[in-house]
Short mmCIF file of C-alpha atoms in Angstrom, two decimals:
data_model
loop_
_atom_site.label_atom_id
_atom_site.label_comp_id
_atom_site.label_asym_id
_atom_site.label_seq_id
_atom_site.Cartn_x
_atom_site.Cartn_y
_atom_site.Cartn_z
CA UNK A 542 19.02 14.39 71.83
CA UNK A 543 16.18 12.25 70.44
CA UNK A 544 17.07 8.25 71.29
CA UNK A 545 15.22 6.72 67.83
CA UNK A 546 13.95 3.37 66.82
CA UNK A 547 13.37 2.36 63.56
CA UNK A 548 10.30 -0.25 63.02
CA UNK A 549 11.36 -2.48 60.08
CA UNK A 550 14.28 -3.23 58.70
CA UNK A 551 14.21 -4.04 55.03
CA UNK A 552 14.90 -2.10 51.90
CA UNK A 553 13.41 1.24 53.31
CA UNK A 554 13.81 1.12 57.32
CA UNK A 555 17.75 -0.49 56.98
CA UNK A 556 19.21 2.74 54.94
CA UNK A 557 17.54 4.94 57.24
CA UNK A 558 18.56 3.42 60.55
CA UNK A 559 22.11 3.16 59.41
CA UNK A 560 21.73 6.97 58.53
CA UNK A 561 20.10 8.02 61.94
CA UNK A 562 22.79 5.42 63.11
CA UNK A 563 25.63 8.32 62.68
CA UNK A 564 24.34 10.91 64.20
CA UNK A 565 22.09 9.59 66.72
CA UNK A 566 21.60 6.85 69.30
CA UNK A 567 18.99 4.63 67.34
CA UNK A 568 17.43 0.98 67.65
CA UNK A 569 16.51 -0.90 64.64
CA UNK A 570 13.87 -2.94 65.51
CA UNK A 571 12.56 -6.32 63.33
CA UNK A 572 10.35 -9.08 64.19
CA UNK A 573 13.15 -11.49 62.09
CA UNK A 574 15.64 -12.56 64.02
CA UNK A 575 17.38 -14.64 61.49
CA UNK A 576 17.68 -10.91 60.19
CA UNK A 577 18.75 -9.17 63.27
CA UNK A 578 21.72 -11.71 63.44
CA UNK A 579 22.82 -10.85 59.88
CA UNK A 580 22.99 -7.63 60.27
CA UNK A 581 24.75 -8.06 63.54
CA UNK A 582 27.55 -9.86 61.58
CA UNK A 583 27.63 -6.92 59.39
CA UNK A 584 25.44 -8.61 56.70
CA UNK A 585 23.15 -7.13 54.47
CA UNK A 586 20.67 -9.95 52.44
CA UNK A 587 18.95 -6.63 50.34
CA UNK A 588 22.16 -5.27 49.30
CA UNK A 589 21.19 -1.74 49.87
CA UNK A 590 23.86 -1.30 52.74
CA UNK A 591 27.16 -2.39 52.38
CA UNK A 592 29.47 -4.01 55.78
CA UNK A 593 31.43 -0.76 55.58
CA UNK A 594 28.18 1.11 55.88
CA UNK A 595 26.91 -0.58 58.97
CA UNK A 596 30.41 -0.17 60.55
CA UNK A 597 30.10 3.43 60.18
CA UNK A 598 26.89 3.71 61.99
CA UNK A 599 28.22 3.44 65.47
CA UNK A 600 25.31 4.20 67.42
CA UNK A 601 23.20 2.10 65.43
CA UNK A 602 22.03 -1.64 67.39
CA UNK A 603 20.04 -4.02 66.60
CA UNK A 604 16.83 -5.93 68.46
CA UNK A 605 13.91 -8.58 68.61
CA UNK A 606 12.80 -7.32 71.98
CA UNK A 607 10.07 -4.68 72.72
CA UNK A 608 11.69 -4.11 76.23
CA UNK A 609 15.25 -2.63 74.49
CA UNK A 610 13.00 0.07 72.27
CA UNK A 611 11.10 0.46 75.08
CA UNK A 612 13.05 4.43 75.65
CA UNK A 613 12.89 5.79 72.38
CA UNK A 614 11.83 9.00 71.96
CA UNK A 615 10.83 8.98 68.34
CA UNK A 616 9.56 5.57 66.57
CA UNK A 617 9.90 5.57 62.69
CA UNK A 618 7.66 2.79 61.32
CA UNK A 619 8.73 1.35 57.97
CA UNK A 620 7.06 -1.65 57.80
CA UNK A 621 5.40 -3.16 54.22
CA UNK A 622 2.10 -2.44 52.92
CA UNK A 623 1.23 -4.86 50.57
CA UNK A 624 -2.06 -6.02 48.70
CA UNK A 625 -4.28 -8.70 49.01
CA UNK A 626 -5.04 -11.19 46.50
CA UNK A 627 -8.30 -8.83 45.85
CA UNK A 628 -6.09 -6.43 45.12
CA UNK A 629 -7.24 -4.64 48.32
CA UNK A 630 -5.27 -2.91 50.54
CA UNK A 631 -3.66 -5.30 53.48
CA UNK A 632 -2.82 -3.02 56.36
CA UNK A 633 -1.53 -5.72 58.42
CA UNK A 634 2.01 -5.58 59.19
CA UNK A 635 0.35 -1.96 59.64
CA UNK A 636 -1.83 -2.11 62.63
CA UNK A 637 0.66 -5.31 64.18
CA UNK A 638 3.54 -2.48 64.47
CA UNK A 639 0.94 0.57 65.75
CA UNK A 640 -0.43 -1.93 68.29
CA UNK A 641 2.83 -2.85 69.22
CA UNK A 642 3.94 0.85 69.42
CA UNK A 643 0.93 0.93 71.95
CA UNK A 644 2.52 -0.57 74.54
CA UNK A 645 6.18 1.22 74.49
CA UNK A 646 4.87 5.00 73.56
CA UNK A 647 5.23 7.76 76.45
CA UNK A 648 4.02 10.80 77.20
CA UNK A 649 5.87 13.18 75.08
CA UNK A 650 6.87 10.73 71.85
CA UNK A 651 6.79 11.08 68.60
CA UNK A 652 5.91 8.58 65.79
CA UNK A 653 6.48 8.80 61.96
CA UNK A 654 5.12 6.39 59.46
CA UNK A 655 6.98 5.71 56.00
CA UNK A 656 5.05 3.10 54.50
CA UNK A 657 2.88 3.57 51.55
CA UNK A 658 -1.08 4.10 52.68
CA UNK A 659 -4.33 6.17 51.39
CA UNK A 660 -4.66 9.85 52.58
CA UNK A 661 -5.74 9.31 56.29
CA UNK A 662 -4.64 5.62 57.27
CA UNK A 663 -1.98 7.73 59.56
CA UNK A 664 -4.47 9.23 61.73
CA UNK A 665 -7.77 6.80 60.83
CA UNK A 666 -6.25 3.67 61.09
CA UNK A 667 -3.21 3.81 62.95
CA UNK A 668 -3.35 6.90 65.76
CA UNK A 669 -6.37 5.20 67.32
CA UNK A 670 -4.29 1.59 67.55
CA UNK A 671 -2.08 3.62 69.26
CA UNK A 672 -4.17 5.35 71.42
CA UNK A 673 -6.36 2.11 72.38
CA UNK A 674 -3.40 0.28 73.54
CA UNK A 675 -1.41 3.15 75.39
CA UNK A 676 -4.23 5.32 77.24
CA UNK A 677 -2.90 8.47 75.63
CA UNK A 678 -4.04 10.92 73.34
CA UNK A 679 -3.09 12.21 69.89
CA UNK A 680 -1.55 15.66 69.87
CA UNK A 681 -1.69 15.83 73.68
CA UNK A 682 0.44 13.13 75.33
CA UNK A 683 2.14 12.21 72.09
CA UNK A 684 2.11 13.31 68.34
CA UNK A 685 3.05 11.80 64.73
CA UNK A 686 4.26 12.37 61.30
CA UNK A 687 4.67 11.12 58.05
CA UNK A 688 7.43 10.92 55.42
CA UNK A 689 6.92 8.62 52.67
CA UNK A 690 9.74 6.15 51.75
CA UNK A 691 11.31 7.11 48.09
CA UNK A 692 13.59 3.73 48.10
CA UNK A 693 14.13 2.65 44.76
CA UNK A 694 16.09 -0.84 45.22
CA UNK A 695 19.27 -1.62 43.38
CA UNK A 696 19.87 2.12 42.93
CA UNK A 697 22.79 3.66 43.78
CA UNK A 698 22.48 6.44 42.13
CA UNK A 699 19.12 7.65 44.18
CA UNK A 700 20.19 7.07 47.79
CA UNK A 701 18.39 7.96 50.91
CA UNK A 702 20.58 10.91 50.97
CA UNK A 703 20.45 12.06 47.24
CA UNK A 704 16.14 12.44 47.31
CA UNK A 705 14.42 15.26 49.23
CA UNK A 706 12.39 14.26 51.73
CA UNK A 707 8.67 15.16 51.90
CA UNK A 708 7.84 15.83 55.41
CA UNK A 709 4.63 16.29 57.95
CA UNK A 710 3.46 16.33 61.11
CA UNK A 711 0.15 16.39 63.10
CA UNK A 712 0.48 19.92 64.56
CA UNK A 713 3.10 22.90 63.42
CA UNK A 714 5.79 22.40 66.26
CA UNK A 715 5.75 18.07 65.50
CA UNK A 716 6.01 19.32 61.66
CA UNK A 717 9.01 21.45 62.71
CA UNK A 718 10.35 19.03 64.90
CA UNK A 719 9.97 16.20 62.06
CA UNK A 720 11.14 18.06 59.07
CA UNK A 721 14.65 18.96 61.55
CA UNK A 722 15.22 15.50 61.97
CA UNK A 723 14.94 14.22 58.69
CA UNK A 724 17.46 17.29 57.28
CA UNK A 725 20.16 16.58 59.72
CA UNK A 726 20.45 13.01 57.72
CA UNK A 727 19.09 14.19 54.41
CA UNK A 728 21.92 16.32 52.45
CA UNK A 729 19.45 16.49 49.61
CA UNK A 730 17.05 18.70 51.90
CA UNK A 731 13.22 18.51 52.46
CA UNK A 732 10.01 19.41 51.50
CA UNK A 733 7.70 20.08 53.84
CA UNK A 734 3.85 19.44 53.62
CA UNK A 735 1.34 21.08 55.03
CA UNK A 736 -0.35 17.94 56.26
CA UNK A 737 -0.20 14.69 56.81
CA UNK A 738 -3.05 13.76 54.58
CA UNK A 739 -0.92 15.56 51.85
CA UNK A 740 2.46 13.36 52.32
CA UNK A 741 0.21 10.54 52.30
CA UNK A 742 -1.39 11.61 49.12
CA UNK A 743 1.89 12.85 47.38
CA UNK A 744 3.58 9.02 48.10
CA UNK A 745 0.52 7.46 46.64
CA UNK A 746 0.54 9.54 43.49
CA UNK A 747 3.86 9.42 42.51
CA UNK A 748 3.99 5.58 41.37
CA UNK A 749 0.44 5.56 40.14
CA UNK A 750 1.99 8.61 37.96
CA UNK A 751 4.74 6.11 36.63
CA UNK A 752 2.00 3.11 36.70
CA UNK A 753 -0.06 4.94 34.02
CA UNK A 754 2.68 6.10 32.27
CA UNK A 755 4.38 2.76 31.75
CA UNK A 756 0.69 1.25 31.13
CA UNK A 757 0.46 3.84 27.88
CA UNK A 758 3.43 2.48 26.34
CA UNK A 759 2.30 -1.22 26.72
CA UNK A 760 -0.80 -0.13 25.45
CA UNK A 761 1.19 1.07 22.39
CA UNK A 762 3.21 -2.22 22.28
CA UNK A 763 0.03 -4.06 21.72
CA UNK A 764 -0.78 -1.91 19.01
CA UNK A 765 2.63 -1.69 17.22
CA UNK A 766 3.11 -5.53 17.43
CA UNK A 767 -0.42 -6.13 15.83
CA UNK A 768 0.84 -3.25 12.78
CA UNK A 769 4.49 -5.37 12.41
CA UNK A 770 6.33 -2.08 14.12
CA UNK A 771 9.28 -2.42 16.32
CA UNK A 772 8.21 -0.47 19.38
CA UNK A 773 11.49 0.18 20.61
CA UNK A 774 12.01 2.02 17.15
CA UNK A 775 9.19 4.02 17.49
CA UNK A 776 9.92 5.48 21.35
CA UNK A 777 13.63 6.28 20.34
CA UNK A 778 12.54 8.14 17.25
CA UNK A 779 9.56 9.97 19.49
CA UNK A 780 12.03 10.65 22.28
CA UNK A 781 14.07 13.02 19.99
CA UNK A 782 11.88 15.40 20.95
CA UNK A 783 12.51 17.56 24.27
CA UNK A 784 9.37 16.35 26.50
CA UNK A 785 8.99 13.14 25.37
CA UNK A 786 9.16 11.00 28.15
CA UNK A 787 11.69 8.05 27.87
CA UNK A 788 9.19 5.25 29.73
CA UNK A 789 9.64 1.39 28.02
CA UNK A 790 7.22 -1.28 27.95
CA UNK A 791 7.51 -4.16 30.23
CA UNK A 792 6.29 -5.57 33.25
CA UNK A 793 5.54 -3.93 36.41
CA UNK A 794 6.11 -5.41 39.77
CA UNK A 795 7.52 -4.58 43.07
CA UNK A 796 6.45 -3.49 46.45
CA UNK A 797 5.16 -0.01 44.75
CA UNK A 798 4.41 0.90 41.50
CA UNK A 799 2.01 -2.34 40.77
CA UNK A 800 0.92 -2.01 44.75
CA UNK A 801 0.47 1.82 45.36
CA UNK A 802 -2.37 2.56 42.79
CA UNK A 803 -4.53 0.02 44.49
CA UNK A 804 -4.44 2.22 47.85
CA UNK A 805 -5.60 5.31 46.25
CA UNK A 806 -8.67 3.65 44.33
CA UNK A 807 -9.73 2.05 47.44
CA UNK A 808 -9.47 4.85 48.85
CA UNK A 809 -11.83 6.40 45.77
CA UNK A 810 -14.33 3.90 45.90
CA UNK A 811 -15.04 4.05 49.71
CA UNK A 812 -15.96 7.64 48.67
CA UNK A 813 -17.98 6.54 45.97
CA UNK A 814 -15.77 7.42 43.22
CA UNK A 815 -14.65 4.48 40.43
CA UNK A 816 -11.10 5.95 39.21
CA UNK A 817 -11.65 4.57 35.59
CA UNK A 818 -8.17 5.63 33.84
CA UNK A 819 -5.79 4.10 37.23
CA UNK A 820 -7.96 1.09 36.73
CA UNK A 821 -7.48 0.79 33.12
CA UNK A 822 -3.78 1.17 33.58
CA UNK A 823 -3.69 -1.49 36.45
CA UNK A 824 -5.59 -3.62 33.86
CA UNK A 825 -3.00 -3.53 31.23
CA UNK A 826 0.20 -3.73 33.00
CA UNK A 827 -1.30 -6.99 35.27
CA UNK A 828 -1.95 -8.33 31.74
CA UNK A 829 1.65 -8.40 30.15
CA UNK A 830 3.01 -11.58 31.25
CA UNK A 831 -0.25 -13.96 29.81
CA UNK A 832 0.52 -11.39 26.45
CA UNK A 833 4.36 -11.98 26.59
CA UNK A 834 3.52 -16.13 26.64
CA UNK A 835 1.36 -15.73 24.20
CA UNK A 836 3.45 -14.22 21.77
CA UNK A 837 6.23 -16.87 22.34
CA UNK A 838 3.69 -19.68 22.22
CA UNK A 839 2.64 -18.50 18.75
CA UNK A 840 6.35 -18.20 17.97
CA UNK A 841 6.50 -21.81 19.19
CA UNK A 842 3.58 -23.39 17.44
CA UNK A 843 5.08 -22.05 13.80
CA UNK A 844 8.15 -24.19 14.63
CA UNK A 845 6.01 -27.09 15.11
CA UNK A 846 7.05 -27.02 18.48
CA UNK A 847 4.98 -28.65 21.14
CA UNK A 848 3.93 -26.00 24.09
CA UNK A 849 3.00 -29.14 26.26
CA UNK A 850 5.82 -30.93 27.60
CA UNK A 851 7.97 -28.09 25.90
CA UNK A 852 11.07 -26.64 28.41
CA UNK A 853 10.86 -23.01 28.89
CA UNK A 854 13.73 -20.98 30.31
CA UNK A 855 12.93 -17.50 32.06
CA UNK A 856 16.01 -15.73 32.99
CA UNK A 857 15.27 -13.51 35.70
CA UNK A 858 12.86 -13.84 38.33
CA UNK A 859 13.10 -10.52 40.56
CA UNK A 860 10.65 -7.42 39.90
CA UNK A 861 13.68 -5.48 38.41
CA UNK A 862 17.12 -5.52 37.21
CA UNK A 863 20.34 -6.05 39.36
CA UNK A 864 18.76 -6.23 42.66
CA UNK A 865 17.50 -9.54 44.76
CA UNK A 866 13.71 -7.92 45.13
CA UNK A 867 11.47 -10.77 44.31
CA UNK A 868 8.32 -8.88 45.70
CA UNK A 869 4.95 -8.88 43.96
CA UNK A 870 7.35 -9.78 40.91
CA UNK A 871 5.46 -10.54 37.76
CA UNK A 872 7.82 -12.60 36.22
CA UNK A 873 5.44 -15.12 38.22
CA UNK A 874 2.78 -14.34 35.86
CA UNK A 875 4.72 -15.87 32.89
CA UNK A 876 5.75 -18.80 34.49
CA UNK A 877 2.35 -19.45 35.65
CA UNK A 878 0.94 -18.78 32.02
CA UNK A 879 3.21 -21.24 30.80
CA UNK A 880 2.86 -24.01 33.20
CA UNK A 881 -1.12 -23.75 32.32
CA UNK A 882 0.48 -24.69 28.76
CA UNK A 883 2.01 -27.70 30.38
CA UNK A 884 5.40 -26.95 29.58
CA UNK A 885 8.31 -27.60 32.18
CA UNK A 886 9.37 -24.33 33.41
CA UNK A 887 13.08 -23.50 34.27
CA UNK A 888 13.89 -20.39 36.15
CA UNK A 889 17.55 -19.19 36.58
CA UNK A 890 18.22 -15.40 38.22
CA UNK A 891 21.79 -15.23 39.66
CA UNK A 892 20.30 -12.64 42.62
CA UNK A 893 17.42 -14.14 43.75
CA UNK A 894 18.10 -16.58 47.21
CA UNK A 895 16.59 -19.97 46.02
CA UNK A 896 14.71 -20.34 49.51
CA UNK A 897 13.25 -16.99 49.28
CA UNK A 898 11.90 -17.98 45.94
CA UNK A 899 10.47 -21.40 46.65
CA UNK A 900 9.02 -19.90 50.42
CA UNK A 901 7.11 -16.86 48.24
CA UNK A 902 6.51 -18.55 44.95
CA UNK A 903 6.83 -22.66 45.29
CA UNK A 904 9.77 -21.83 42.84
CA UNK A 905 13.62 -22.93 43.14
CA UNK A 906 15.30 -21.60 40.51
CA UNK A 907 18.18 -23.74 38.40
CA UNK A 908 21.79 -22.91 39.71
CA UNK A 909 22.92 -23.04 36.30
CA UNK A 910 20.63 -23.94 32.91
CA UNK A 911 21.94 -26.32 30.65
CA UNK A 912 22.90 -26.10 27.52
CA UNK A 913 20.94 -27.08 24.59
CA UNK A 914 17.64 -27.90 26.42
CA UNK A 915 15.14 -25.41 26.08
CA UNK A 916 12.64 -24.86 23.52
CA UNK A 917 12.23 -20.94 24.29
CA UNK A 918 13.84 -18.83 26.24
CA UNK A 919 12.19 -15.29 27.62
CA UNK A 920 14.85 -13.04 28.74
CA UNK A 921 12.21 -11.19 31.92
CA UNK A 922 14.65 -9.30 33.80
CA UNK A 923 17.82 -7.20 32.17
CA UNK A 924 20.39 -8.20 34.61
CA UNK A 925 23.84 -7.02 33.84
CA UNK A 926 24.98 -11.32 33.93
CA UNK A 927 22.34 -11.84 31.09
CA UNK A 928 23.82 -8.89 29.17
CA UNK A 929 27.39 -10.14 29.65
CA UNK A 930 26.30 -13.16 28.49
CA UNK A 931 25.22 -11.94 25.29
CA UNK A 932 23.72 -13.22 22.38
CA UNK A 933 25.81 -16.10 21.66
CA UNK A 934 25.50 -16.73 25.33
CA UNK A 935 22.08 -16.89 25.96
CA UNK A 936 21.72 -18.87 22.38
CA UNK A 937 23.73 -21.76 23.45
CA UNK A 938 21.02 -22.93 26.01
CA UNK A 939 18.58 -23.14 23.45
CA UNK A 940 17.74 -26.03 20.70
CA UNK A 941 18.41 -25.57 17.03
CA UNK A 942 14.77 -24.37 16.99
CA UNK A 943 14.53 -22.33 20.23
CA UNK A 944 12.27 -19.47 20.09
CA UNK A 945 14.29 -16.65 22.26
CA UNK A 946 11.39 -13.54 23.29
CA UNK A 947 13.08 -10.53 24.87
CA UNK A 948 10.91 -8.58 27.45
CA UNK A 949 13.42 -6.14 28.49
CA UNK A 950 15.48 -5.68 24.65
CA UNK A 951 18.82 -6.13 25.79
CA UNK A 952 19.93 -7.79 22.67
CA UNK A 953 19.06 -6.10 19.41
CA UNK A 954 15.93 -7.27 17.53
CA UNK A 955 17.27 -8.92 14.60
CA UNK A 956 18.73 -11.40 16.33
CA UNK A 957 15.96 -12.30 19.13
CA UNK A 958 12.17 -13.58 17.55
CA UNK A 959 10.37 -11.43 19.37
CA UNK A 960 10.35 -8.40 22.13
CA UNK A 961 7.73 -6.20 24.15
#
């Protein structure tokens, strides 16, 4: 029986080490301790896994130490892949946990990456970290495989166990071997590819898909607002039809869909290819938020109210709705926009962990807003709190004269001032 050890343990690596957890002996492995001792005590700070969850994975433990993973027989790696403030690809946390898997790996191991790359960072970029620290070779003394992460925070609908699994691995048997493992957890089944360079490429695609599509209907926002159309309006009367795709403006954060398309063009580019139409999507969704603050501050300015000095209330902070995500959230990107204004900026998000916020973003969001102090109010994040709250709700924190601007059109558009 494999002994496994999961490398990571946030939103993708927890679910699946609690899921290898029930079936197998397994290790979850994370350089945070403060983590390791939450989870210890049965604590989950993402919310994906529930106390009852972790109790049920009974050969599931938990470690800081390189010496207790030290006999796994198959390492799953799971750690982030973020972006730099280039927008380049920051493989990182990457080659830390392959150079760390350099000094535990046997003869006879297997490793499987999850975490978002380009076609060929698996065997390019990691394999040879591998190999440099351990002595041994790739597809001789130990092998690898990749199965991209399909974690979609705050969902608990589309579980671990609910989405088939792409598979790979780096010779037929370790494909075999790798696509086994992941079925006996995956009720949903698997798919497996016919390369690792494929799995890699599939992950990639599949949020630059949704990137592009979600860019061509803020594109169309743009346009509708400049011809005095509601957009909204226009998508549910278009999305009568059978094919129609049901996407909605907004903004797009989060640790994939605004990350993901920046691996694949730099993976373009090196080959001396400019992707023109990713770009151009990138472009437009990364330019919402200064649009969004621009729309209130007009709204603002025909009340005679002053931007400078003005308070601002964003409700939400996180990169999507009912979940305590706050990465690569571009809800920042308005509250930048309007402290460039000068206007005193008041953030309130009932999810979000107030020292998370002000460690990642120099924020610390209000425990509670007052009432009757802001100026303008941009409902960013659709929250089920905000929705309970309501119109009346959300009105009552406002001045006589507040402008109220609702990103995410949870209230209906007669009684807001303005909406994406």
């Amino acid at each position: 029986m494999p002994k496994i050890c999961i490398i990571g343990l946030g939103y993708v690596g927890l679910p699946l080490a609690v899921e290898f957890g029930r079936l197998y002996p397994t290790v979850g492995f994370d350089i945070n301790e403060a983590r390791i001792e939450r989870l210890r005590s049965g604590v989950d700070s993402t919310l994906e896994v529930s106390a009852e969850e972790l109790a049920a994975a009974t050969q599931l433990q938990f470690s800081t130490d390189l010496q207790q993973i030290s006999d796994a027989t198959v390492y799953i790696v799971t750690v982030p892949t973020p972006i730099d403030r280039h927008k380049r690809p920051d493989l990182t946390p990457l080659v830390k946990a392959s150079t760390m898997l350099g000094k535990v790996i046997k003869k006879g191991d297997t490793v499987i990456y999850e975490s978002t790359v380009y076609p060929g960072a698996t065997e390019e970029d990691c394999i040879p970290l591998i190999e440099r620290e351990s002595g041994l070779k790739y597809n001789v003394d130990f092998f690898a495989g990749y199965s991209p992460e399909r974690i979609n925070p705050g969902d608990k609908l589309h579980r671990l166990t609910t989405i088939t699994k792409v598979t790979s691995g780096s010779n037929p048997a370790t494909a075999e071997f790798v696509d086994g493992l992941y079925r006996s957890i995956v009720p949903a089944g698997t798919h497996r590819a016919s390369s690792i360079r494929v799995a890699e490429a599939a992950k990639v695609i599949e949020n630059t898909q949704r990137d592009l599509n979600i860019a061509l209907v803020n594109e169309l926002a743009l346009i509708f607002n400049r011809m005095g159309i509601d957009t909204l309006e226009v998508l549910e009367a278009a999305g009568t039809k059978w094919n129609f795709l049901p996407f909605r403006p907004g903004l797009v954060g989060g640790h994939c869909i605004g990350v993901d398309p920046y691996y694949l063009t730099h993976k373009a580019e090196e080959l001396g290819y400019i992707p023109e139409v990713i770009l151009a999507g990138r472009r437009i969704n990364d330019s919402m938020g200064p649009y969004v603050v621009s729309q209130v501050v007009k709204r603002m300015l025909k009340r005679r109210i002053h931007v400078e000095d003005a308070n601002v209330l964003v409700l939400g902070l996180t990169f999507k709705e009912n979940c305590p995500d706050i990465r690569n959230t571009r809800v920042i990107d308005i509250i930048n926009e309007f402290r460039d204004y000068g206007s005193n900026v008041d953030v309130y998000d009932p999810w979000v962990n107030a020292d998370e916020a002000a460690h990642e973003y120099g924020i610390r969001p209000v425990a509670e807003p007052a009432a009757g102090k802001y100026d303008a109010i941009v409902i960013a994040v659709a929250h089920h709190q905000f929705q309970e709250l309501g119109y009346e709700g959300i009105r009552r924190l406002g001045r006589r004269e507040c402008v109220l601007y609702d990103i995410k059109s949870i209230l209906p558009s007669h009684l807001v001032d303005g909406r994406l």
